[in-house]
Amino acid sequence: MKTTDNLSKFNSKNTFSPTRISAAFFILFLLFSLLIMGLFNRVDAENVPLVETLGYELVEVTNEESEAPLEVLIQKDSVSKKETMAIAKELKKEKGQEIVVFASTKPISQQAPAPVGYNEDVEYKVTITENRIETIEFDVYKDSHPDAIVHQNWDLSDNVLDLVTGKVTVKIEMDREWPKDMILSTAQSLSQQIIDSNQESGVSAVFFEIKVGKGLYLYDSEYFYTIGEYQVLEI
């Protein structure tokens, strides 16, 4: 739900005044759900022979009997997007429900129960629904720092505030093909300015959907050094 009252901060370009953001109380459902909750449970991989063939370990991170998508974590010393997609497709065929697969190189024994969805421990996220395959490829730049000077008057009017979590989702568009590290540093800078200017409104975090040419990138200020590249394939 978009904030509709007194939005001078977001509706004016590159203006970050401490104007209070007003919004109806609601829970925002993010298309790009990037957190997993729940304890790990071992999954019988007998019906997923590709997991064993490719040398992955697999655990379930959601209740398979729930109405929510089945979410699993696969782990190997070296993971690939192609293999993650292949395993997701096989799980979708076997389980007959929406599947979300996270691929990580970090040993499962070292994984925290939650969250594991959007952080440097996850290399890929693949979601398969009835008619599309969504992938997010995560990159971590530990040396990245906020761009001290924002070189463009960003239009931040396309935004949604969740008053429950204090996270605001902002959609912006860059007018030229920037490398990932520059996209990340710009998002870091903008998110800090938004948070600093709206503390009285309860804004505590920013989620960016950044369109760059034909590409789409995701940034969550709670994971400061991580940027995700999103792609979708209709099936």
Coordinates of N, CA and C in Angstrom, one line a residue:
M1 N 0.8 -1.2 0.0 CA 0.0 0.0 0.0 C 0.9 1.2 0.0
K2 N 0.7 2.1 -0.9 CA 1.5 3.3 -1.0 C 1.1 4.3 0.0
T3 N 2.1 5.0 0.5 CA 1.8 6.1 1.4 C 1.2 7.2 0.5
T4 N 0.1 7.8 1.0 CA -0.6 8.8 0.2 C -0.7 10.2 0.8
D5 N -0.4 10.3 2.1 CA -0.5 11.6 2.7 C 0.9 12.2 2.7
N6 N 1.1 13.5 2.9 CA 2.3 14.2 3.1 C 3.6 13.5 2.8
L7 N 3.9 13.4 1.5 CA 5.1 12.6 1.1 C 6.1 13.4 0.4
S8 N 6.3 14.6 1.0 CA 7.3 15.5 0.3 C 8.7 15.0 0.2
K9 N 9.0 14.2 1.2 CA 10.4 13.6 1.2 C 10.6 12.7 0.0
F10 N 9.6 11.8 -0.3 CA 9.8 10.9 -1.4 C 9.4 11.4 -2.7
N11 N 8.3 12.3 -2.7 CA 7.8 12.7 -4.0 C 8.7 13.8 -4.7
S12 N 9.5 14.5 -3.9 CA 10.4 15.5 -4.5 C 11.7 14.8 -4.8
K13 N 12.3 15.1 -5.9 CA 13.5 14.4 -6.3 C 14.7 14.8 -5.4
N14 N 15.5 13.8 -5.0 CA 16.7 14.0 -4.2 C 16.5 14.9 -3.0
T15 N 15.3 14.9 -2.4 CA 15.0 15.6 -1.2 C 14.8 14.7 0.0
F16 N 15.5 14.8 1.0 CA 15.5 13.9 2.1 C 15.2 14.6 3.4
S17 N 14.0 15.3 3.4 CA 13.6 16.0 4.6 C 13.1 15.1 5.7
P18 N 13.0 15.4 7.0 CA 12.5 14.5 8.0 C 11.0 14.5 8.1
T19 N 10.3 14.8 6.9 CA 8.9 14.8 6.9 C 8.4 13.4 7.3
R20 N 7.4 13.4 8.2 CA 6.8 12.1 8.6 C 6.0 11.5 7.5
I21 N 6.2 10.2 7.4 CA 5.5 9.4 6.3 C 4.2 8.9 7.0
S22 N 3.1 9.1 6.3 CA 1.8 8.6 6.8 C 1.4 7.4 6.0
A23 N 0.9 6.3 6.6 CA 0.5 5.1 5.8 C -0.5 4.3 6.6
A24 N -1.4 3.6 5.9 CA -2.3 2.8 6.6 C -1.5 1.6 7.2
F25 N -2.0 1.1 8.3 CA -1.3 0.0 9.0 C -1.6 -1.3 8.2
F26 N -0.5 -2.0 7.7 CA -0.7 -3.2 7.0 C 0.6 -4.0 7.0
I27 N 0.5 -5.2 6.5 CA 1.7 -6.0 6.4 C 2.0 -6.2 4.9
L28 N 3.2 -5.7 4.6 CA 3.6 -5.7 3.2 C 4.1 -7.1 2.8
F29 N 3.4 -7.6 1.7 CA 3.9 -8.9 1.1 C 4.9 -8.6 0.1
L30 N 6.2 -8.9 0.3 CA 7.2 -8.6 -0.7 C 7.3 -9.7 -1.7
L31 N 7.3 -9.4 -3.0 CA 7.4 -10.4 -4.1 C 8.7 -11.1 -3.9
F32 N 9.8 -10.4 -3.5 CA 11.1 -11.0 -3.4 C 11.3 -11.3 -1.9
S33 N 10.7 -12.3 -1.4 CA 10.8 -12.7 0.0 C 12.2 -13.2 0.2
L34 N 13.0 -12.5 1.1 CA 14.4 -12.8 1.2 C 14.9 -13.3 2.5
L35 N 13.8 -13.7 3.4 CA 14.2 -14.3 4.7 C 13.5 -15.6 4.9
I36 N 14.2 -16.6 5.5 CA 13.6 -17.9 5.8 C 13.5 -18.1 7.3
M37 N 12.4 -18.5 7.8 CA 12.3 -18.8 9.3 C 12.1 -20.3 9.5
G38 N 12.5 -20.8 10.6 CA 12.3 -22.2 11.0 C 13.6 -22.9 11.1
L39 N 13.5 -24.0 11.8 CA 14.7 -24.9 12.0 C 14.9 -25.8 10.8
F40 N 16.1 -26.2 10.6 CA 16.4 -27.1 9.5 C 15.9 -28.6 9.8
N41 N 15.3 -29.2 8.8 CA 15.0 -30.6 9.0 C 15.6 -31.4 7.8
R42 N 16.1 -32.6 8.0 CA 16.7 -33.3 7.0 C 15.6 -33.8 6.0
V43 N 15.9 -33.8 4.7 CA 14.9 -34.2 3.7 C 15.4 -35.5 3.1
D44 N 14.5 -36.5 2.9 CA 14.9 -37.7 2.2 C 15.1 -37.4 0.7
A45 N 16.4 -37.6 0.3 CA 16.7 -37.2 -1.1 C 16.6 -38.4 -2.1
E46 N 15.9 -39.5 -1.6 CA 15.8 -40.6 -2.5 C 15.0 -40.2 -3.8
N47 N 14.0 -39.4 -3.7 CA 13.3 -39.0 -4.8 C 13.9 -37.8 -5.6
V48 N 15.0 -37.3 -5.2 CA 15.7 -36.3 -5.8 C 17.1 -36.7 -6.2
P49 N 17.2 -37.7 -7.1 CA 18.6 -38.3 -7.4 C 19.6 -37.3 -7.9
L50 N 19.1 -36.2 -8.5 CA 20.1 -35.2 -9.0 C 20.9 -34.6 -7.9
V51 N 20.3 -34.5 -6.7 CA 21.0 -33.9 -5.6 C 22.3 -34.8 -5.3
E52 N 22.0 -36.0 -5.2 CA 23.2 -36.9 -4.9 C 24.1 -37.0 -6.1
T53 N 23.6 -37.1 -7.3 CA 24.4 -37.2 -8.5 C 25.4 -36.0 -8.6
L54 N 24.9 -34.8 -8.2 CA 25.7 -33.6 -8.3 C 26.5 -33.3 -7.1
G55 N 26.3 -34.1 -6.0 CA 27.2 -34.1 -4.8 C 26.7 -33.0 -3.8
Y56 N 25.5 -32.7 -3.8 CA 24.9 -31.7 -2.9 C 24.4 -32.3 -1.6
E57 N 24.4 -31.6 -0.5 CA 23.6 -31.9 0.7 C 22.4 -31.1 0.7
L58 N 21.2 -31.7 1.1 CA 20.0 -30.9 1.0 C 19.2 -31.0 2.3
V59 N 18.7 -29.9 2.8 CA 17.9 -29.9 4.0 C 16.6 -29.0 3.7
E60 N 15.6 -29.4 4.3 CA 14.3 -28.6 4.2 C 14.3 -27.5 5.3
V61 N 13.8 -26.3 4.9 CA 13.8 -25.2 5.9 C 12.3 -24.7 6.1
T62 N 11.4 -25.4 5.5 CA 9.9 -25.1 5.8 C 9.2 -26.4 6.0
N63 N 8.0 -26.4 6.6 CA 7.2 -27.5 6.7 C 6.6 -27.9 5.4
E64 N 6.9 -29.1 4.9 CA 6.5 -29.6 3.6 C 5.0 -29.7 3.5
E65 N 4.3 -29.8 4.6 CA 2.8 -30.0 4.6 C 2.1 -28.6 4.7
S66 N 2.9 -27.5 4.8 CA 2.2 -26.2 4.9 C 1.8 -25.8 3.5
E67 N 1.0 -24.8 3.4 CA 0.5 -24.2 2.2 C 1.6 -23.3 1.5
A68 N 2.5 -22.9 2.3 CA 3.6 -22.1 1.8 C 4.5 -22.9 0.8
P69 N 5.3 -22.2 -0.1 CA 6.2 -22.9 -0.9 C 7.1 -23.8 -0.1
L70 N 7.5 -24.9 -0.7 CA 8.5 -25.7 -0.1 C 9.9 -25.1 -0.3
E71 N 10.6 -24.8 0.8 CA 11.9 -24.1 0.7 C 13.0 -25.1 1.2
V72 N 14.0 -25.2 0.4 CA 15.1 -26.1 0.8 C 16.4 -25.4 0.6
L73 N 17.4 -25.9 1.3 CA 18.8 -25.4 1.2 C 19.7 -26.5 0.6
I74 N 20.4 -26.2 -0.4 CA 21.4 -27.1 -0.9 C 22.8 -26.6 -0.7
Q75 N 23.7 -27.5 -0.4 CA 25.1 -27.0 0.0 C 26.1 -27.9 -0.7
K76 N 27.2 -27.2 -1.2 CA 28.4 -27.9 -1.7 C 29.5 -26.8 -1.7
D77 N 30.7 -27.3 -1.8 CA 31.8 -26.4 -1.7 C 31.8 -25.4 -2.9
S78 N 31.3 -25.9 -4.0 CA 31.2 -25.0 -5.2 C 29.8 -25.2 -5.8
V79 N 29.0 -24.1 -5.9 CA 27.6 -24.2 -6.4 C 27.5 -23.4 -7.7
S80 N 26.5 -23.8 -8.5 CA 26.3 -23.1 -9.7 C 24.8 -22.8 -9.9
K81 N 24.5 -21.7 -10.7 CA 23.1 -21.4 -10.9 C 22.4 -22.4 -11.8
K82 N 23.2 -23.0 -12.7 CA 22.6 -24.0 -13.6 C 22.2 -25.2 -12.8
E83 N 23.0 -25.7 -11.9 CA 22.7 -26.9 -11.1 C 21.6 -26.6 -10.1
T84 N 21.6 -25.4 -9.5 CA 20.5 -25.0 -8.6 C 19.2 -25.0 -9.3
M85 N 19.1 -24.5 -10.5 CA 17.9 -24.5 -11.3 C 17.5 -25.9 -11.6
A86 N 18.4 -26.8 -12.0 CA 18.1 -28.2 -12.3 C 17.5 -28.9 -11.1
I87 N 18.1 -28.7 -9.9 CA 17.5 -29.3 -8.7 C 16.2 -28.8 -8.4
A88 N 16.0 -27.5 -8.6 CA 14.6 -26.9 -8.3 C 13.6 -27.5 -9.3
K89 N 13.9 -27.7 -10.5 CA 13.0 -28.3 -11.5 C 12.6 -29.7 -11.1
E90 N 13.6 -30.5 -10.6 CA 13.4 -31.8 -10.3 C 12.5 -31.9 -9.0
L91 N 12.7 -31.0 -8.1 CA 11.9 -30.9 -6.9 C 10.4 -30.5 -7.2
K92 N 10.3 -29.6 -8.2 CA 9.0 -29.2 -8.6 C 8.2 -30.3 -9.2
K93 N 8.9 -31.1 -10.0 CA 8.3 -32.2 -10.7 C 7.9 -33.3 -9.7
E94 N 8.7 -33.5 -8.7 CA 8.5 -34.6 -7.7 C 7.4 -34.1 -6.7
K95 N 7.5 -32.9 -6.2 CA 6.6 -32.4 -5.1 C 5.3 -31.8 -5.6
G96 N 5.3 -31.3 -6.9 CA 4.0 -30.8 -7.4 C 3.6 -29.5 -6.7
Q97 N 4.5 -28.7 -6.2 CA 4.1 -27.5 -5.6 C 5.2 -26.4 -5.8
E98 N 5.0 -25.2 -5.5 CA 6.0 -24.1 -5.7 C 7.2 -24.5 -4.8
I99 N 8.3 -24.3 -5.5 CA 9.6 -24.7 -4.9 C 10.5 -23.5 -4.8
V100 N 11.2 -23.3 -3.6 CA 12.3 -22.3 -3.5 C 13.5 -23.0 -3.0
V101 N 14.6 -22.8 -3.8 CA 15.9 -23.5 -3.5 C 17.0 -22.4 -3.3
F102 N 17.6 -22.5 -2.1 CA 18.8 -21.7 -1.8 C 20.0 -22.5 -1.9
A103 N 21.0 -22.0 -2.6 CA 22.3 -22.7 -2.8 C 23.4 -21.9 -2.0
S104 N 24.1 -22.7 -1.2 CA 25.2 -22.1 -0.3 C 26.4 -22.9 -0.3
T105 N 27.6 -22.3 -0.2 CA 28.8 -23.0 0.0 C 29.2 -23.1 1.5
K106 N 28.5 -22.5 2.3 CA 28.8 -22.6 3.8 C 28.2 -23.9 4.3
P107 N 29.0 -24.7 5.1 CA 28.5 -26.0 5.6 C 27.2 -25.8 6.4
I108 N 26.3 -26.7 6.1 CA 25.0 -26.7 6.8 C 25.1 -26.6 8.3
S109 N 26.0 -27.3 8.8 CA 26.2 -27.3 10.3 C 26.5 -26.0 10.9
Q110 N 27.0 -25.0 10.0 CA 27.3 -23.7 10.5 C 26.2 -22.7 10.1
Q111 N 25.1 -23.1 9.5 CA 24.1 -22.2 9.1 C 23.2 -21.9 10.3
A112 N 22.9 -20.7 10.5 CA 21.9 -20.3 11.6 C 20.5 -20.7 11.2
P113 N 19.7 -21.1 12.2 CA 18.3 -21.5 11.8 C 17.6 -20.5 11.0
A114 N 17.8 -19.2 11.3 CA 17.1 -18.1 10.5 C 17.7 -16.8 10.9
P115 N 17.8 -15.9 9.9 CA 17.4 -16.0 8.5 C 18.6 -16.5 7.7
V116 N 18.3 -17.2 6.6 CA 19.4 -17.6 5.6 C 19.1 -17.1 4.2
G117 N 18.0 -16.4 4.0 CA 17.6 -16.1 2.7 C 18.4 -15.0 2.0
Y118 N 18.7 -13.9 2.6 CA 19.3 -12.8 1.9 C 20.6 -12.4 2.8
N119 N 21.7 -13.1 2.5 CA 22.9 -12.7 3.1 C 24.1 -13.3 2.4
E120 N 25.3 -13.0 2.8 CA 26.4 -13.5 2.1 C 26.7 -15.0 2.0
D121 N 25.9 -15.7 2.8 CA 26.1 -17.1 2.9 C 25.3 -17.8 1.7
V122 N 24.4 -17.1 1.0 CA 23.6 -17.7 0.0 C 24.1 -17.1 -1.4
E123 N 24.4 -18.1 -2.3 CA 24.9 -17.7 -3.6 C 23.8 -17.5 -4.6
Y124 N 22.8 -18.4 -4.6 CA 21.6 -18.3 -5.5 C 20.3 -18.6 -4.8
K125 N 19.3 -18.0 -5.3 CA 17.9 -18.4 -4.9 C 17.1 -18.6 -6.2
V126 N 16.5 -19.8 -6.2 CA 15.7 -20.1 -7.4 C 14.3 -20.5 -6.9
T127 N 13.3 -19.8 -7.5 CA 11.9 -20.0 -7.2 C 11.2 -20.5 -8.5
I128 N 10.5 -21.6 -8.4 CA 9.7 -22.2 -9.5 C 8.3 -22.2 -9.1
T129 N 7.4 -21.5 -9.9 CA 6.0 -21.6 -9.7 C 5.4 -22.3 -10.9
E130 N 4.1 -22.2 -11.1 CA 3.5 -22.9 -12.2 C 3.9 -22.4 -13.6
N131 N 4.2 -21.1 -13.6 CA 4.4 -20.5 -15.0 C 5.7 -19.7 -15.1
R132 N 6.6 -19.7 -14.0 CA 7.8 -18.9 -14.2 C 8.9 -19.5 -13.3
I133 N 10.1 -19.1 -13.7 CA 11.3 -19.4 -12.9 C 11.9 -18.1 -12.5
E134 N 12.1 -17.8 -11.2 CA 12.7 -16.6 -10.8 C 14.1 -17.0 -10.2
T135 N 15.1 -16.2 -10.5 CA 16.4 -16.5 -9.9 C 17.0 -15.2 -9.4
I136 N 17.7 -15.3 -8.3 CA 18.5 -14.2 -7.7 C 19.9 -14.7 -7.5
E137 N 20.8 -13.9 -8.1 CA 22.3 -14.2 -7.9 C 22.8 -13.2 -7.0
F138 N 23.4 -13.6 -5.8 CA 23.9 -12.7 -4.8 C 25.4 -12.5 -5.0
D139 N 25.8 -11.2 -4.9 CA 27.2 -10.9 -4.8 C 27.5 -10.0 -3.6
V140 N 28.6 -10.3 -3.0 CA 29.1 -9.6 -1.8 C 30.3 -8.8 -2.1
Y141 N 30.3 -7.5 -1.7 CA 31.4 -6.6 -1.9 C 31.8 -6.0 -0.5
K142 N 32.6 -6.7 0.2 CA 33.0 -6.2 1.5 C 33.7 -4.9 1.6
D143 N 34.3 -4.5 0.4 CA 35.0 -3.2 0.4 C 34.1 -2.1 -0.1
S144 N 32.9 -2.4 -0.3 CA 32.0 -1.3 -0.8 C 31.6 -0.3 0.3
H145 N 31.6 0.9 -0.1 CA 31.3 2.0 0.8 C 30.2 2.9 0.2
P146 N 29.4 3.6 0.9 CA 28.4 4.5 0.3 C 29.0 5.5 -0.5
D147 N 28.4 5.8 -1.7 CA 28.9 6.8 -2.6 C 28.6 8.2 -1.8
A148 N 29.7 8.9 -1.6 CA 29.6 10.1 -0.8 C 28.7 11.2 -1.5
I149 N 28.7 11.2 -2.8 CA 28.0 12.2 -3.5 C 27.0 11.4 -4.4
V150 N 25.7 11.7 -4.2 CA 24.7 11.1 -5.1 C 24.6 12.0 -6.4
H151 N 25.0 11.4 -7.5 CA 25.2 12.2 -8.7 C 23.9 12.4 -9.5
Q152 N 22.8 12.0 -9.0 CA 21.6 12.1 -9.8 C 20.4 12.5 -8.9
N153 N 19.5 13.2 -9.4 CA 18.3 13.5 -8.7 C 17.3 12.3 -8.8
W154 N 17.4 11.5 -7.8 CA 16.6 10.2 -7.9 C 15.1 10.5 -7.6
D155 N 14.2 9.9 -8.4 CA 12.8 10.0 -8.1 C 12.4 8.9 -7.2
L156 N 12.1 9.2 -6.0 CA 11.8 8.2 -5.0 C 10.3 8.1 -4.6
S157 N 9.5 8.6 -5.6 CA 8.1 8.6 -5.3 C 7.4 7.2 -5.3
D158 N 8.0 6.3 -6.0 CA 7.5 4.9 -6.1 C 8.0 4.1 -4.9
N159 N 7.2 4.2 -3.7 CA 7.7 3.6 -2.5 C 6.5 3.1 -1.7
V160 N 6.8 2.1 -0.9 CA 5.8 1.5 0.0 C 6.4 1.3 1.4
L161 N 5.7 1.7 2.4 CA 6.2 1.6 3.8 C 5.4 0.6 4.5
D162 N 6.1 -0.3 5.2 CA 5.5 -1.3 6.1 C 5.7 -0.8 7.5
L163 N 4.6 -0.3 8.1 CA 4.7 0.2 9.5 C 4.9 -0.9 10.5
V164 N 4.7 -2.1 10.2 CA 5.0 -3.2 11.1 C 6.5 -3.4 11.3
T165 N 7.2 -3.5 10.1 CA 8.6 -3.8 10.2 C 9.5 -2.5 10.1
G166 N 8.9 -1.4 9.7 CA 9.7 -0.2 9.5 C 10.5 -0.2 8.2
K167 N 10.2 -1.1 7.3 CA 11.0 -1.2 6.1 C 10.2 -0.5 5.0
V168 N 10.9 0.3 4.2 CA 10.3 1.0 3.1 C 10.9 0.4 1.8
T169 N 10.0 0.0 0.9 CA 10.4 -0.5 -0.4 C 10.4 0.6 -1.4
V170 N 11.5 0.8 -2.1 CA 11.6 1.9 -3.1 C 12.1 1.3 -4.4
K171 N 11.4 1.8 -5.5 CA 11.7 1.4 -6.9 C 12.4 2.6 -7.5
I172 N 13.6 2.4 -8.1 CA 14.2 3.4 -8.8 C 14.8 2.9 -10.1
E173 N 15.2 3.8 -11.0 CA 15.7 3.4 -12.3 C 17.0 4.2 -12.6
M174 N 18.0 3.5 -13.0 CA 19.3 4.1 -13.4 C 19.3 4.3 -14.9
D175 N 19.8 5.4 -15.3 CA 19.8 5.7 -16.8 C 20.9 5.2 -17.6
R176 N 21.9 4.5 -16.9 CA 23.0 3.9 -17.7 C 23.4 2.6 -17.0
E177 N 24.2 1.8 -17.8 CA 24.6 0.5 -17.3 C 25.8 0.7 -16.3
W178 N 25.5 0.7 -15.1 CA 26.5 0.7 -14.0 C 26.9 -0.7 -13.6
P179 N 28.2 -0.8 -13.2 CA 28.6 -2.1 -12.7 C 28.0 -2.4 -11.3
K180 N 27.9 -3.6 -10.9 CA 27.2 -4.0 -9.7 C 27.8 -3.3 -8.4
D181 N 29.1 -3.1 -8.3 CA 29.6 -2.5 -7.1 C 29.2 -1.0 -7.1
M182 N 29.1 -0.3 -8.2 CA 28.6 1.1 -8.2 C 27.1 1.2 -7.9
I183 N 26.3 0.2 -8.4 CA 24.9 0.1 -8.0 C 24.8 0.0 -6.5
L184 N 25.6 -0.9 -6.0 CA 25.6 -1.2 -4.5 C 25.9 0.0 -3.7
S185 N 27.0 0.7 -4.1 CA 27.4 1.9 -3.3 C 26.4 3.0 -3.3
T186 N 25.7 3.1 -4.5 CA 24.7 4.2 -4.6 C 23.5 3.8 -3.7
A187 N 23.1 2.5 -3.7 CA 22.0 2.1 -2.9 C 22.3 2.2 -1.4
Q188 N 23.6 1.9 -1.1 CA 24.0 2.1 0.3 C 23.8 3.6 0.8
S189 N 24.2 4.5 -0.1 CA 24.2 5.9 0.2 C 22.7 6.4 0.3
L190 N 21.9 6.0 -0.7 CA 20.5 6.4 -0.7 C 19.7 5.9 0.5
S191 N 20.0 4.6 0.9 CA 19.3 4.0 2.0 C 19.7 4.7 3.3
Q192 N 20.9 5.1 3.5 CA 21.3 5.8 4.7 C 20.6 7.1 4.8
Q193 N 20.5 7.8 3.7 CA 19.9 9.1 3.7 C 18.4 9.0 4.0
I194 N 17.8 8.0 3.4 CA 16.3 7.8 3.7 C 16.1 7.5 5.2
I195 N 16.9 6.6 5.7 CA 16.7 6.2 7.1 C 17.0 7.4 8.0
D196 N 18.1 8.1 7.8 CA 18.5 9.2 8.6 C 17.4 10.3 8.6
S197 N 16.8 10.5 7.5 CA 15.8 11.6 7.3 C 14.4 11.2 7.8
N198 N 14.2 10.0 8.1 CA 12.8 9.5 8.4 C 12.7 8.7 9.7
Q199 N 13.6 9.0 10.6 CA 13.6 8.2 11.9 C 12.3 8.4 12.7
E200 N 11.8 9.6 12.6 CA 10.6 9.9 13.4 C 9.4 9.2 12.8
S201 N 9.5 8.8 11.5 CA 8.4 8.0 10.9 C 8.5 6.5 11.1
G202 N 9.6 6.1 11.8 CA 9.8 4.7 12.1 C 10.4 3.9 11.0
V203 N 11.0 4.6 10.0 CA 11.8 3.9 8.9 C 13.1 3.4 9.5
S204 N 13.3 2.1 9.4 CA 14.5 1.5 10.0 C 15.3 0.7 9.0
A205 N 14.7 0.5 7.8 CA 15.5 -0.3 6.8 C 14.8 0.1 5.4
V206 N 15.6 -0.2 4.4 CA 15.2 0.1 3.0 C 15.5 -1.1 2.1
F207 N 14.5 -1.4 1.3 CA 14.6 -2.4 0.3 C 14.5 -1.8 -1.1
F208 N 15.5 -1.9 -1.9 CA 15.5 -1.2 -3.2 C 15.3 -2.3 -4.3
E209 N 14.4 -1.9 -5.3 CA 14.3 -2.6 -6.5 C 14.9 -1.7 -7.6
I210 N 16.0 -2.0 -8.2 CA 16.7 -1.1 -9.0 C 16.8 -1.6 -10.4
K211 N 16.2 -0.8 -11.3 CA 16.2 -1.2 -12.7 C 17.3 -0.5 -13.4
V212 N 18.2 -1.3 -14.1 CA 19.3 -0.8 -14.8 C 19.3 -1.4 -16.2
G213 N 18.9 -0.6 -17.2 CA 18.7 -1.1 -18.5 C 17.6 -2.1 -18.5
K214 N 18.0 -3.3 -18.9 CA 17.0 -4.5 -18.9 C 17.1 -5.3 -17.7
G215 N 18.1 -5.0 -16.8 CA 18.3 -5.7 -15.6 C 17.6 -5.2 -14.4
L216 N 17.4 -6.1 -13.4 CA 16.8 -5.7 -12.1 C 17.7 -6.2 -11.0
Y217 N 18.0 -5.2 -10.1 CA 18.8 -5.6 -8.9 C 18.1 -5.3 -7.6
L218 N 18.4 -6.1 -6.6 CA 17.7 -6.0 -5.3 C 18.8 -5.6 -4.3
Y219 N 18.4 -4.7 -3.4 CA 19.3 -4.3 -2.3 C 18.5 -4.2 -1.0
D220 N 18.9 -4.8 0.1 CA 18.3 -4.7 1.4 C 19.3 -4.1 2.3
S221 N 19.0 -3.0 2.9 CA 20.0 -2.3 3.7 C 20.4 -3.0 5.0
E222 N 19.6 -4.1 5.3 CA 20.0 -4.9 6.5 C 21.1 -5.8 6.2
Y223 N 21.4 -6.0 4.9 CA 22.6 -6.8 4.4 C 23.4 -5.9 3.6
F224 N 24.2 -5.1 4.3 CA 24.8 -3.9 3.8 C 25.7 -4.1 2.6
Y225 N 26.4 -5.2 2.5 CA 27.4 -5.4 1.5 C 26.9 -6.4 0.4
T226 N 25.7 -6.7 0.3 CA 25.1 -7.7 -0.6 C 24.2 -7.1 -1.6
I227 N 24.3 -7.5 -2.9 CA 23.4 -7.1 -3.9 C 22.9 -8.3 -4.7
G228 N 21.7 -8.3 -5.0 CA 21.1 -9.5 -5.8 C 20.7 -9.1 -7.2
E229 N 21.0 -9.9 -8.1 CA 20.6 -9.7 -9.5 C 19.4 -10.6 -9.8
Y230 N 18.3 -10.0 -10.2 CA 17.1 -10.8 -10.4 C 16.8 -11.0 -11.8
Q231 N 16.4 -12.3 -12.2 CA 16.0 -12.6 -13.5 C 14.7 -13.5 -13.4
V232 N 13.9 -13.4 -14.5 CA 12.7 -14.2 -14.5 C 12.5 -14.8 -15.9
L233 N 12.1 -16.1 -15.9 CA 11.9 -16.8 -17.2 C 10.5 -17.4 -17.2
E234 N 9.6 -17.0 -18.1 CA 8.3 -17.5 -18.2 C 8.4 -19.0 -18.8
I235 N 7.6 -19.9 -18.2 CA 7.6 -21.3 -18.7 C 6.1 -21.7 -19.0

